[in-house]
PDB file of C-alpha atoms in Angstrom:
ATOM      1  CA  UNK A 322      16.623  26.942 -63.077  1.00 52.00           C
ATOM      2  CA  UNK A 323      18.149  25.494 -59.834  1.00 72.00           C
ATOM      3  CA  UNK A 324      14.881  23.649 -59.056  1.00 81.00           C
ATOM      4  CA  UNK A 325      15.064  22.096 -62.492  1.00 88.00           C
ATOM      5  CA  UNK A 326      18.464  20.897 -62.037  1.00 86.00           C
ATOM      6  CA  UNK A 327      17.673  19.585 -58.648  1.00 87.00           C
ATOM      7  CA  UNK A 328      14.660  17.680 -60.219  1.00 91.00           C
ATOM      8  CA  UNK A 329      16.936  16.331 -63.014  1.00 92.00           C
ATOM      9  CA  UNK A 330      19.476  15.020 -60.428  1.00 92.00           C
ATOM     10  CA  UNK A 331      16.705  13.271 -58.542  1.00 94.00           C
ATOM     11  CA  UNK A 332      15.282  11.676 -61.626  1.00 94.00           C
ATOM     12  CA  UNK A 333      18.745  10.523 -62.781  1.00 95.00           C
ATOM     13  CA  UNK A 334      19.190   8.901 -59.143  1.00 96.00           C
ATOM     14  CA  UNK A 335      15.854   7.172 -59.311  1.00 96.00           C
ATOM     15  CA  UNK A 336      16.408   6.037 -62.862  1.00 96.00           C
ATOM     16  CA  UNK A 337      19.735   4.631 -61.943  1.00 96.00           C
ATOM     17  CA  UNK A 338      18.541   2.814 -58.999  1.00 97.00           C
ATOM     18  CA  UNK A 339      15.710   1.186 -61.068  1.00 97.00           C
ATOM     19  CA  UNK A 340      18.102   0.186 -63.880  1.00 97.00           C
ATOM     20  CA  UNK A 341      20.508  -1.328 -61.047  1.00 97.00           C
ATOM     21  CA  UNK A 342      17.790  -3.267 -59.526  1.00 97.00           C
ATOM     22  CA  UNK A 343      16.466  -4.583 -62.755  1.00 97.00           C
ATOM     23  CA  UNK A 344      20.025  -5.495 -63.916  1.00 97.00           C
ATOM     24  CA  UNK A 345      20.607  -7.402 -60.750  1.00 97.00           C
ATOM     25  CA  UNK A 346      17.283  -9.169 -60.967  1.00 97.00           C
ATOM     26  CA  UNK A 347      17.951 -10.500 -64.439  1.00 97.00           C
ATOM     27  CA  UNK A 348      21.586 -11.002 -64.090  1.00 96.00           C
ATOM     28  CA  UNK A 349      22.588  -8.284 -66.590  1.00 97.00           C
ATOM     29  CA  UNK A 350      25.819  -6.872 -65.263  1.00 97.00           C
ATOM     30  CA  UNK A 351      25.963  -4.091 -67.918  1.00 97.00           C
ATOM     31  CA  UNK A 352      22.618  -2.783 -66.990  1.00 97.00           C
ATOM     32  CA  UNK A 353      23.637  -2.942 -63.214  1.00 97.00           C
ATOM     33  CA  UNK A 354      26.917  -0.832 -64.048  1.00 97.00           C
ATOM     34  CA  UNK A 355      24.877   1.567 -66.205  1.00 97.00           C
ATOM     35  CA  UNK A 356      22.405   1.978 -63.438  1.00 97.00           C
ATOM     36  CA  UNK A 357      25.251   2.673 -60.864  1.00 97.00           C
ATOM     37  CA  UNK A 358      26.799   5.260 -63.145  1.00 97.00           C
ATOM     38  CA  UNK A 359      23.624   6.952 -63.675  1.00 96.00           C
ATOM     39  CA  UNK A 360      23.158   7.346 -59.914  1.00 97.00           C
ATOM     40  CA  UNK A 361      26.602   8.567 -59.643  1.00 96.00           C
ATOM     41  CA  UNK A 362      25.896  11.214 -62.017  1.00 95.00           C
ATOM     42  CA  UNK A 363      22.796  12.248 -60.330  1.00 94.00           C
ATOM     43  CA  UNK A 364      24.702  12.341 -57.042  1.00 95.00           C
ATOM     44  CA  UNK A 365      27.384  14.644 -58.496  1.00 94.00           C
ATOM     45  CA  UNK A 366      24.532  16.910 -60.065  1.00 92.00           C
ATOM     46  CA  UNK A 367      22.942  17.112 -56.611  1.00 92.00           C
ATOM     47  CA  UNK A 368      26.218  17.876 -54.764  1.00 92.00           C
ATOM     48  CA  UNK A 369      26.896  20.647 -57.258  1.00 91.00           C
ATOM     49  CA  UNK A 370      23.474  22.159 -56.558  1.00 88.00           C
ATOM     50  CA  UNK A 371      23.973  21.975 -52.761  1.00 88.00           C
ATOM     51  CA  UNK A 372      27.312  23.896 -53.239  1.00 90.00           C
ATOM     52  CA  UNK A 373      25.763  26.544 -55.430  1.00 87.00           C
ATOM     53  CA  UNK A 374      22.961  26.866 -52.840  1.00 83.00           C
ATOM     54  CA  UNK A 375      25.467  27.260 -50.063  1.00 84.00           C
ATOM     55  CA  UNK A 376      27.332  29.996 -51.921  1.00 79.00           C
ATOM     56  CA  UNK A 377      23.889  31.854 -52.267  1.00 76.00           C
ATOM     57  CA  UNK A 378      23.182  31.875 -48.505  1.00 70.00           C
TER      58      UNK A 378
END
């Protein structure tokens, strides 16, 4: 399950980065903001998983 969560976090980060880049390229502030938010969500999920891993070791 932890590997699945880590993969999901990485997917959110990548998807967010793509949305942010596309939003900037076309001048769409809403898409840029949505991309940043998705990246932040992925970062938070990844941090949570790192804390869980630290607790296991």
